[in-house]
């Protein structure tokens, strides 16, 4: 093997905890059911690394994309690192593997809310995309059709909005708590509203043969005098947690604990997440139900400040307060998680 190949191999192995050099895996359960590919994981000024996760039941080619802050760039980076290699594709053109995955494997977009750091990649990749449904709460789909794919900011890519319509995307309005089957797949998805500053965000439960992944878009902590959206969500998913069917939760922790209460912009700090997860343990009937539960942390704010490493700081703060045995993982762009 040439030396530069050996070096690449060594670098790849160094970067991963498990897995082979060909398809690096950042985390692998001994009996994984789902694959999660992190296409983008941050919030803030780095426009090439914003919230987007591909979720696929292993053994299938049916995937969904949860939010699409960074889509095309995230797929290309994932391809370069080899983490798309296990997704079955049928090569039928000169398309890259990233292009094949987008066109052949992705069955739908689940969009939590229309903030640009969750939809910018969807907009930019849309001219190259194949027709797909967008599953979202009605208020999110309305914002996408009226304020984004409206013929002024971008073409009318959806099946609502002013003529002429390109109608590549079909808006599928979701009713909170009611599951929908994603077309051309055996995946079911259920949505619940989340409170997020002045807008409504969404949690999506993705289910396949009774096993589940829960993805949360941006959310703030429940306030004593406001809606109890997180608590209601925990109540809805608690039977899955009790039966050990919730494989992983993906959710955001945007700021370290030092961020003041009045500067959270509808986001969570480590202490807010830990408090909410203790509520989950409570509604499940005891903390033993959430011991070992995997929570993949997304959406850490990136700024132009050069003051330490917020990802490490948030991880440390989560671990320091982790008296409930949660298995926290900090999402890394182009990482692959088998859960
Ligand atoms: Zn947001």
mmCIF file of C-alpha atoms and ligand atoms in Angstrom:
data_model
loop_
_atom_site.group_PDB
_atom_site.id
_atom_site.type_symbol
_atom_site.label_atom_id
_atom_site.label_comp_id
_atom_site.label_asym_id
_atom_site.label_seq_id
_atom_site.Cartn_x
_atom_site.Cartn_y
_atom_site.Cartn_z
ATOM 1 C CA UNK A 1 0.000 0.000 0.000
ATOM 2 C CA UNK A 2 1.442 3.413 -0.936
ATOM 3 C CA UNK A 3 2.490 5.578 1.968
ATOM 4 C CA UNK A 4 -0.111 8.300 1.414
ATOM 5 C CA UNK A 5 -2.835 5.646 1.545
ATOM 6 C CA UNK A 6 -1.500 4.395 4.838
ATOM 7 C CA UNK A 7 -1.553 7.917 6.177
ATOM 8 C CA UNK A 8 -5.182 8.414 5.084
ATOM 9 C CA UNK A 9 -6.051 5.115 6.726
ATOM 10 C CA UNK A 10 -4.326 6.107 9.940
ATOM 11 C CA UNK A 11 -6.034 9.502 9.971
ATOM 12 C CA UNK A 12 -9.411 7.916 9.432
ATOM 13 C CA UNK A 13 -8.906 5.351 12.160
ATOM 14 C CA UNK A 14 -7.706 8.064 14.496
ATOM 15 C CA UNK A 15 -10.892 10.008 13.895
ATOM 16 C CA UNK A 16 -13.250 7.133 14.634
ATOM 17 C CA UNK A 17 -13.848 5.003 17.671
ATOM 18 C CA UNK A 18 -14.994 1.906 15.812
ATOM 19 C CA UNK A 19 -15.566 0.690 12.294
ATOM 20 C CA UNK A 20 -13.419 0.003 9.303
ATOM 21 C CA UNK A 21 -11.320 2.443 7.394
ATOM 22 C CA UNK A 22 -13.582 2.188 4.361
ATOM 23 C CA UNK A 23 -16.779 3.226 6.129
ATOM 24 C CA UNK A 24 -15.835 4.958 9.363
ATOM 25 C CA UNK A 25 -18.396 4.685 12.131
ATOM 26 C CA UNK A 26 -18.364 7.089 15.034
ATOM 27 C CA UNK A 27 -20.675 5.003 17.185
ATOM 28 C CA UNK A 28 -21.909 1.448 16.661
ATOM 29 C CA UNK A 29 -24.392 -0.359 18.865
ATOM 30 C CA UNK A 30 -23.924 -4.118 18.966
ATOM 31 C CA UNK A 31 -27.388 -4.610 17.398
ATOM 32 C CA UNK A 32 -27.969 -1.453 15.383
ATOM 33 C CA UNK A 33 -31.301 -0.801 13.678
ATOM 34 C CA UNK A 34 -30.788 2.660 12.187
ATOM 35 C CA UNK A 35 -28.005 4.566 10.540
ATOM 36 C CA UNK A 36 -27.739 8.302 11.189
ATOM 37 C CA UNK A 37 -25.440 10.344 8.945
ATOM 38 C CA UNK A 38 -24.750 13.854 10.225
ATOM 39 C CA UNK A 39 -24.748 16.101 7.147
ATOM 40 C CA UNK A 40 -24.520 19.279 9.211
ATOM 41 C CA UNK A 41 -24.473 19.733 12.975
ATOM 42 C CA UNK A 42 -23.955 23.347 14.018
ATOM 43 C CA UNK A 43 -25.854 26.584 14.291
ATOM 44 C CA UNK A 44 -24.379 29.961 13.532
ATOM 45 C CA UNK A 45 -21.899 31.482 11.183
ATOM 46 C CA UNK A 46 -20.455 28.359 9.518
ATOM 47 C CA UNK A 47 -22.797 28.026 6.555
ATOM 48 C CA UNK A 48 -21.313 24.684 5.456
ATOM 49 C CA UNK A 49 -22.267 22.827 8.624
ATOM 50 C CA UNK A 50 -25.884 23.528 9.597
ATOM 51 C CA UNK A 51 -28.481 21.118 11.000
ATOM 52 C CA UNK A 52 -29.248 18.162 8.754
ATOM 53 C CA UNK A 53 -29.405 14.436 9.496
ATOM 54 C CA UNK A 54 -30.007 11.512 7.191
ATOM 55 C CA UNK A 55 -31.808 8.632 8.938
ATOM 56 C CA UNK A 56 -32.058 5.187 7.347
ATOM 57 C CA UNK A 57 -33.183 1.823 8.698
ATOM 58 C CA UNK A 58 -30.278 -0.547 8.114
ATOM 59 C CA UNK A 59 -30.865 -3.107 5.415
ATOM 60 C CA UNK A 60 -32.998 -0.694 3.404
ATOM 61 C CA UNK A 61 -32.340 2.098 0.945
ATOM 62 C CA UNK A 62 -35.196 4.185 2.347
ATOM 63 C CA UNK A 63 -33.964 7.288 4.103
ATOM 64 C CA UNK A 64 -35.368 10.588 5.290
ATOM 65 C CA UNK A 65 -33.606 13.864 5.905
ATOM 66 C CA UNK A 66 -34.383 15.734 9.115
ATOM 67 C CA UNK A 67 -33.882 19.443 8.413
ATOM 68 C CA UNK A 68 -31.679 20.614 5.583
ATOM 69 C CA UNK A 69 -29.560 23.548 6.730
ATOM 70 C CA UNK A 70 -26.586 22.058 4.889
ATOM 71 C CA UNK A 71 -27.580 19.484 2.301
ATOM 72 C CA UNK A 72 -25.522 19.278 -0.905
ATOM 73 C CA UNK A 73 -22.265 20.232 0.808
ATOM 74 C CA UNK A 74 -23.035 17.813 3.658
ATOM 75 C CA UNK A 75 -23.695 14.951 1.247
ATOM 76 C CA UNK A 76 -20.496 15.688 -0.678
ATOM 77 C CA UNK A 77 -18.436 15.777 2.519
ATOM 78 C CA UNK A 78 -20.049 12.553 3.702
ATOM 79 C CA UNK A 79 -19.257 10.910 0.370
ATOM 80 C CA UNK A 80 -15.619 12.038 0.562
ATOM 81 C CA UNK A 81 -15.294 10.478 3.999
ATOM 82 C CA UNK A 82 -16.863 7.236 2.803
ATOM 83 C CA UNK A 83 -19.843 7.312 5.145
ATOM 84 C CA UNK A 84 -22.375 6.971 2.317
ATOM 85 C CA UNK A 85 -20.761 3.779 1.044
ATOM 86 C CA UNK A 86 -23.239 1.416 2.728
ATOM 87 C CA UNK A 87 -26.331 3.036 1.226
ATOM 88 C CA UNK A 88 -27.450 0.811 -1.647
ATOM 89 C CA UNK A 89 -27.654 2.727 -4.909
ATOM 90 C CA UNK A 90 -28.175 1.662 -8.492
ATOM 91 C CA UNK A 91 -25.582 3.558 -10.517
ATOM 92 C CA UNK A 92 -27.409 4.692 -13.630
ATOM 93 C CA UNK A 93 -25.548 7.814 -14.671
ATOM 94 C CA UNK A 94 -22.434 9.843 -14.102
ATOM 95 C CA UNK A 95 -23.893 11.135 -10.835
ATOM 96 C CA UNK A 96 -21.689 11.105 -7.764
ATOM 97 C CA UNK A 97 -22.655 8.783 -4.909
ATOM 98 C CA UNK A 98 -23.957 11.845 -3.030
ATOM 99 C CA UNK A 99 -26.227 12.600 -5.985
ATOM 100 C CA UNK A 100 -27.443 9.027 -6.169
ATOM 101 C CA UNK A 101 -28.213 9.004 -2.440
ATOM 102 C CA UNK A 102 -30.198 12.228 -2.726
ATOM 103 C CA UNK A 103 -32.143 11.071 -5.779
ATOM 104 C CA UNK A 104 -32.595 7.362 -5.068
ATOM 105 C CA UNK A 105 -32.554 6.899 -1.307
ATOM 106 C CA UNK A 106 -34.044 10.031 0.262
ATOM 107 C CA UNK A 107 -37.807 9.543 0.414
ATOM 108 C CA UNK A 108 -38.833 12.747 2.182
ATOM 109 C CA UNK A 109 -37.778 15.845 4.051
ATOM 110 C CA UNK A 110 -38.927 16.404 7.611
ATOM 111 C CA UNK A 111 -38.604 20.142 8.230
ATOM 112 C CA UNK A 112 -38.857 21.253 11.864
ATOM 113 C CA UNK A 113 -39.207 24.985 11.148
ATOM 114 C CA UNK A 114 -38.341 27.433 8.413
ATOM 115 C CA UNK A 115 -35.382 29.248 9.986
ATOM 116 C CA UNK A 116 -32.695 29.491 7.330
ATOM 117 C CA UNK A 117 -30.164 27.388 9.228
ATOM 118 C CA UNK A 118 -32.633 24.493 8.784
ATOM 119 C CA UNK A 119 -33.673 24.990 5.162
ATOM 120 C CA UNK A 120 -30.846 26.750 3.275
ATOM 121 C CA UNK A 121 -29.477 23.468 1.895
ATOM 122 C CA UNK A 122 -32.922 22.397 0.726
ATOM 123 C CA UNK A 123 -33.220 25.598 -1.293
ATOM 124 C CA UNK A 124 -29.779 25.347 -2.866
ATOM 125 C CA UNK A 125 -30.037 21.646 -3.794
ATOM 126 C CA UNK A 126 -33.604 21.892 -5.070
ATOM 127 C CA UNK A 127 -32.800 22.464 -8.782
ATOM 128 C CA UNK A 128 -30.916 19.115 -8.842
ATOM 129 C CA UNK A 129 -33.360 17.245 -6.626
ATOM 130 C CA UNK A 130 -36.017 14.688 -7.574
ATOM 131 C CA UNK A 131 -39.681 15.120 -6.535
ATOM 132 C CA UNK A 132 -40.199 14.522 -2.829
ATOM 133 C CA UNK A 133 -42.731 15.206 -0.113
ATOM 134 C CA UNK A 134 -41.974 17.732 2.623
ATOM 135 C CA UNK A 135 -43.564 16.592 5.877
ATOM 136 C CA UNK A 136 -44.037 19.447 8.325
ATOM 137 C CA UNK A 137 -46.602 21.092 10.553
ATOM 138 C CA UNK A 138 -49.012 23.264 8.510
ATOM 139 C CA UNK A 139 -47.497 26.512 9.797
ATOM 140 C CA UNK A 140 -44.010 25.472 8.622
ATOM 141 C CA UNK A 141 -45.230 24.404 5.184
ATOM 142 C CA UNK A 142 -47.114 27.694 4.878
ATOM 143 C CA UNK A 143 -43.937 29.673 5.587
ATOM 144 C CA UNK A 144 -41.981 27.609 3.048
ATOM 145 C CA UNK A 145 -44.584 28.155 0.327
ATOM 146 C CA UNK A 146 -45.348 31.806 1.081
ATOM 147 C CA UNK A 147 -41.927 33.132 2.093
ATOM 148 C CA UNK A 148 -39.288 30.914 0.520
ATOM 149 C CA UNK A 149 -40.420 28.908 -2.519
ATOM 150 C CA UNK A 150 -42.587 31.826 -3.635
ATOM 151 C CA UNK A 151 -41.140 32.840 -7.001
ATOM 152 C CA UNK A 152 -39.302 35.801 -5.485
ATOM 153 C CA UNK A 153 -36.815 34.445 -2.963
ATOM 154 C CA UNK A 154 -36.547 31.196 -4.969
ATOM 155 C CA UNK A 155 -38.565 29.340 -7.585
ATOM 156 C CA UNK A 156 -41.953 27.873 -6.678
ATOM 157 C CA UNK A 157 -40.513 24.424 -5.983
ATOM 158 C CA UNK A 158 -43.588 23.278 -4.063
ATOM 159 C CA UNK A 159 -47.135 22.416 -5.072
ATOM 160 C CA UNK A 160 -48.514 25.554 -3.425
ATOM 161 C CA UNK A 161 -47.810 29.178 -4.242
ATOM 162 C CA UNK A 162 -48.102 31.446 -7.268
ATOM 163 C CA UNK A 163 -48.092 30.105 -10.842
ATOM 164 C CA UNK A 164 -46.056 28.979 -12.632
ATOM 165 C CA UNK A 165 -45.279 26.224 -10.163
ATOM 166 C CA UNK A 166 -42.433 23.743 -10.511
ATOM 167 C CA UNK A 167 -44.260 21.487 -8.015
ATOM 168 C CA UNK A 168 -41.243 19.305 -7.326
ATOM 169 C CA UNK A 169 -42.028 19.185 -3.616
ATOM 170 C CA UNK A 170 -45.415 18.217 -2.254
ATOM 171 C CA UNK A 171 -46.279 19.779 1.069
ATOM 172 C CA UNK A 172 -47.625 17.181 3.502
ATOM 173 C CA UNK A 173 -49.235 18.952 6.423
ATOM 174 C CA UNK A 174 -48.958 16.932 9.586
ATOM 175 C CA UNK A 175 -51.418 16.760 12.429
ATOM 176 C CA UNK A 176 -49.697 16.703 15.828
ATOM 177 C CA UNK A 177 -49.574 13.198 17.263
ATOM 178 C CA UNK A 178 -50.959 11.531 14.081
ATOM 179 C CA UNK A 179 -48.533 9.280 12.246
ATOM 180 C CA UNK A 180 -48.139 9.390 8.469
ATOM 181 C CA UNK A 181 -46.504 6.781 6.267
ATOM 182 C CA UNK A 182 -43.798 8.209 4.056
ATOM 183 C CA UNK A 183 -44.551 7.234 0.496
ATOM 184 C CA UNK A 184 -42.419 4.560 -1.178
ATOM 185 C CA UNK A 185 -41.158 3.444 2.220
ATOM 186 C CA UNK A 186 -42.008 1.469 5.322
ATOM 187 C CA UNK A 187 -41.259 4.492 7.477
ATOM 188 C CA UNK A 188 -43.856 6.168 9.657
ATOM 189 C CA UNK A 189 -43.422 9.672 10.985
ATOM 190 C CA UNK A 190 -45.260 11.536 13.727
ATOM 191 C CA UNK A 191 -44.897 15.227 14.563
ATOM 192 C CA UNK A 192 -45.336 17.247 17.761
ATOM 193 C CA UNK A 193 -45.036 21.028 18.097
ATOM 194 C CA UNK A 194 -42.162 22.619 20.005
ATOM 195 C CA UNK A 195 -41.860 26.170 21.318
ATOM 196 C CA UNK A 196 -39.011 28.101 19.734
ATOM 197 C CA UNK A 197 -38.868 31.864 20.277
ATOM 198 C CA UNK A 198 -41.522 33.470 18.056
ATOM 199 C CA UNK A 199 -42.084 30.445 15.832
ATOM 200 C CA UNK A 200 -43.320 26.868 16.165
ATOM 201 C CA UNK A 201 -40.744 24.150 15.738
ATOM 202 C CA UNK A 202 -41.299 20.406 15.494
ATOM 203 C CA UNK A 203 -40.216 17.064 16.906
ATOM 204 C CA UNK A 204 -40.393 14.089 14.525
ATOM 205 C CA UNK A 205 -40.625 10.469 15.584
ATOM 206 C CA UNK A 206 -39.399 8.199 12.787
ATOM 207 C CA UNK A 207 -40.530 4.597 13.152
ATOM 208 C CA UNK A 208 -39.654 1.422 11.310
ATOM 209 C CA UNK A 209 -40.987 -1.964 12.467
ATOM 210 C CA UNK A 210 -41.662 -0.543 15.922
ATOM 211 C CA UNK A 211 -38.166 0.886 16.429
ATOM 212 C CA UNK A 212 -37.750 4.635 16.553
ATOM 213 C CA UNK A 213 -35.514 7.687 16.260
ATOM 214 C CA UNK A 214 -36.688 10.982 17.717
ATOM 215 C CA UNK A 215 -35.447 14.177 16.076
ATOM 216 C CA UNK A 216 -36.130 17.541 17.702
ATOM 217 C CA UNK A 217 -35.804 20.814 15.856
ATOM 218 C CA UNK A 218 -34.876 23.875 17.875
ATOM 219 C CA UNK A 219 -36.738 24.088 21.149
ATOM 220 C CA UNK A 220 -36.758 26.125 24.311
ATOM 221 C CA UNK A 221 -37.356 24.730 27.771
ATOM 222 C CA UNK A 222 -40.955 24.523 28.990
ATOM 223 C CA UNK A 223 -41.816 27.619 31.010
ATOM 224 C CA UNK A 224 -44.033 27.352 34.106
ATOM 225 C CA UNK A 225 -46.612 29.719 32.604
ATOM 226 C CA UNK A 226 -46.358 28.505 28.970
ATOM 227 C CA UNK A 227 -47.151 25.414 26.901
ATOM 228 C CA UNK A 228 -45.571 22.191 28.145
ATOM 229 C CA UNK A 229 -44.545 20.979 24.715
ATOM 230 C CA UNK A 230 -41.462 19.049 25.815
ATOM 231 C CA UNK A 231 -43.328 17.392 28.660
ATOM 232 C CA UNK A 232 -46.173 16.465 26.283
ATOM 233 C CA UNK A 233 -43.634 15.021 23.845
ATOM 234 C CA UNK A 234 -42.005 12.957 26.600
ATOM 235 C CA UNK A 235 -45.406 11.608 27.594
ATOM 236 C CA UNK A 236 -46.115 10.605 23.993
ATOM 237 C CA UNK A 237 -42.826 8.748 23.514
ATOM 238 C CA UNK A 238 -42.531 7.295 27.027
ATOM 239 C CA UNK A 239 -43.983 3.874 26.048
ATOM 240 C CA UNK A 240 -41.189 3.514 23.477
ATOM 241 C CA UNK A 241 -38.571 4.473 26.068
ATOM 242 C CA UNK A 242 -39.990 2.007 28.582
ATOM 243 C CA UNK A 243 -39.841 -0.790 25.994
ATOM 244 C CA UNK A 244 -36.334 0.211 24.901
ATOM 245 C CA UNK A 245 -37.490 0.951 21.353
ATOM 246 C CA UNK A 246 -36.293 4.544 21.167
ATOM 247 C CA UNK A 247 -32.843 4.034 19.706
ATOM 248 C CA UNK A 248 -31.590 7.637 19.859
ATOM 249 C CA UNK A 249 -32.801 11.190 20.426
ATOM 250 C CA UNK A 250 -31.222 13.911 18.275
ATOM 251 C CA UNK A 251 -31.628 17.386 19.766
ATOM 252 C CA UNK A 252 -29.959 20.732 20.136
ATOM 253 C CA UNK A 253 -27.964 22.327 22.907
ATOM 254 C CA UNK A 254 -27.040 25.687 21.484
ATOM 255 C CA UNK A 255 -25.306 27.573 24.290
ATOM 256 C CA UNK A 256 -23.152 26.710 27.317
ATOM 257 C CA UNK A 257 -24.630 27.090 30.802
ATOM 258 C CA UNK A 258 -23.233 30.616 31.148
ATOM 259 C CA UNK A 259 -25.640 32.009 28.539
ATOM 260 C CA UNK A 260 -28.088 34.353 30.330
ATOM 261 C CA UNK A 261 -31.795 33.445 30.514
ATOM 262 C CA UNK A 262 -32.762 36.475 28.431
ATOM 263 C CA UNK A 263 -30.358 35.656 25.566
ATOM 264 C CA UNK A 264 -31.389 32.091 24.709
ATOM 265 C CA UNK A 265 -33.320 32.876 21.493
ATOM 266 C CA UNK A 266 -35.608 29.903 22.133
ATOM 267 C CA UNK A 267 -32.759 27.412 22.615
ATOM 268 C CA UNK A 268 -31.421 25.112 25.331
ATOM 269 C CA UNK A 269 -28.325 25.035 27.541
ATOM 270 C CA UNK A 270 -26.947 21.816 29.076
ATOM 271 C CA UNK A 271 -28.739 22.466 32.385
ATOM 272 C CA UNK A 272 -32.054 22.982 30.546
ATOM 273 C CA UNK A 273 -31.672 19.717 28.637
ATOM 274 C CA UNK A 274 -30.698 17.776 31.767
ATOM 275 C CA UNK A 275 -33.730 19.139 33.612
ATOM 276 C CA UNK A 276 -36.022 18.161 30.743
ATOM 277 C CA UNK A 277 -34.505 14.661 30.492
ATOM 278 C CA UNK A 278 -35.128 14.202 34.222
ATOM 279 C CA UNK A 279 -38.787 14.975 33.390
ATOM 280 C CA UNK A 280 -38.634 12.236 30.743
ATOM 281 C CA UNK A 281 -37.352 9.802 33.371
ATOM 282 C CA UNK A 282 -40.175 10.862 35.661
ATOM 283 C CA UNK A 283 -42.948 10.343 33.078
ATOM 284 C CA UNK A 284 -41.425 6.970 32.167
ATOM 285 C CA UNK A 285 -41.860 5.884 35.772
ATOM 286 C CA UNK A 286 -38.294 6.109 36.982
ATOM 287 C CA UNK A 287 -34.802 7.110 35.987
ATOM 288 C CA UNK A 288 -33.783 3.513 35.352
ATOM 289 C CA UNK A 289 -35.828 3.721 32.127
ATOM 290 C CA UNK A 290 -33.557 6.404 30.676
ATOM 291 C CA UNK A 291 -30.236 5.036 31.920
ATOM 292 C CA UNK A 292 -28.081 4.489 28.821
ATOM 293 C CA UNK A 293 -30.482 6.388 26.531
ATOM 294 C CA UNK A 294 -28.463 7.861 23.676
ATOM 295 C CA UNK A 295 -28.844 11.577 23.021
ATOM 296 C CA UNK A 296 -26.973 12.972 20.028
ATOM 297 C CA UNK A 297 -26.323 16.661 20.647
ATOM 298 C CA UNK A 298 -26.719 19.013 17.714
ATOM 299 C CA UNK A 299 -26.884 22.738 16.967
ATOM 300 C CA UNK A 300 -24.002 24.101 19.087
ATOM 301 C CA UNK A 301 -23.687 27.784 18.198
ATOM 302 C CA UNK A 302 -20.634 28.754 16.203
ATOM 303 C CA UNK A 303 -19.498 32.378 16.303
ATOM 304 C CA UNK A 304 -16.553 34.442 15.100
ATOM 305 C CA UNK A 305 -15.225 34.589 18.655
ATOM 306 C CA UNK A 306 -12.041 32.762 19.389
ATOM 307 C CA UNK A 307 -12.875 31.764 22.935
ATOM 308 C CA UNK A 308 -12.356 28.088 23.489
ATOM 309 C CA UNK A 309 -14.291 25.143 22.135
ATOM 310 C CA UNK A 310 -18.043 25.378 22.791
ATOM 311 C CA UNK A 311 -18.605 21.747 21.723
ATOM 312 C CA UNK A 312 -16.184 20.502 24.382
ATOM 313 C CA UNK A 313 -17.525 22.930 26.945
ATOM 314 C CA UNK A 314 -21.139 21.842 26.381
ATOM 315 C CA UNK A 315 -20.131 18.174 26.506
ATOM 316 C CA UNK A 316 -18.310 18.762 29.804
ATOM 317 C CA UNK A 317 -21.286 20.597 31.286
ATOM 318 C CA UNK A 318 -23.656 17.837 30.178
ATOM 319 C CA UNK A 319 -21.412 15.184 31.736
ATOM 320 C CA UNK A 320 -20.944 17.163 34.965
ATOM 321 C CA UNK A 321 -24.703 17.282 35.487
ATOM 322 C CA UNK A 322 -25.399 13.804 34.154
ATOM 323 C CA UNK A 323 -26.729 12.082 37.281
ATOM 324 C CA UNK A 324 -29.250 10.163 35.154
ATOM 325 C CA UNK A 325 -26.903 7.999 33.096
ATOM 326 C CA UNK A 326 -27.648 9.469 29.681
ATOM 327 C CA UNK A 327 -25.212 8.498 26.923
ATOM 328 C CA UNK A 328 -24.437 11.889 25.383
ATOM 329 C CA UNK A 329 -22.685 12.103 22.017
ATOM 330 C CA UNK A 330 -21.701 15.387 20.381
ATOM 331 C CA UNK A 331 -22.703 15.265 16.712
ATOM 332 C CA UNK A 332 -19.838 15.645 14.273
ATOM 333 C CA UNK A 333 -20.272 16.531 10.610
ATOM 334 C CA UNK A 334 -19.820 13.561 8.256
ATOM 335 C CA UNK A 335 -19.978 11.123 11.154
ATOM 336 C CA UNK A 336 -22.016 7.951 10.945
ATOM 337 C CA UNK A 337 -23.860 6.498 13.908
ATOM 338 C CA UNK A 338 -25.252 2.976 13.951
ATOM 339 C CA UNK A 339 -27.899 2.900 16.663
HETATM 340 ZN ZN1 LIG B 1 -34.482 28.087 14.768
#
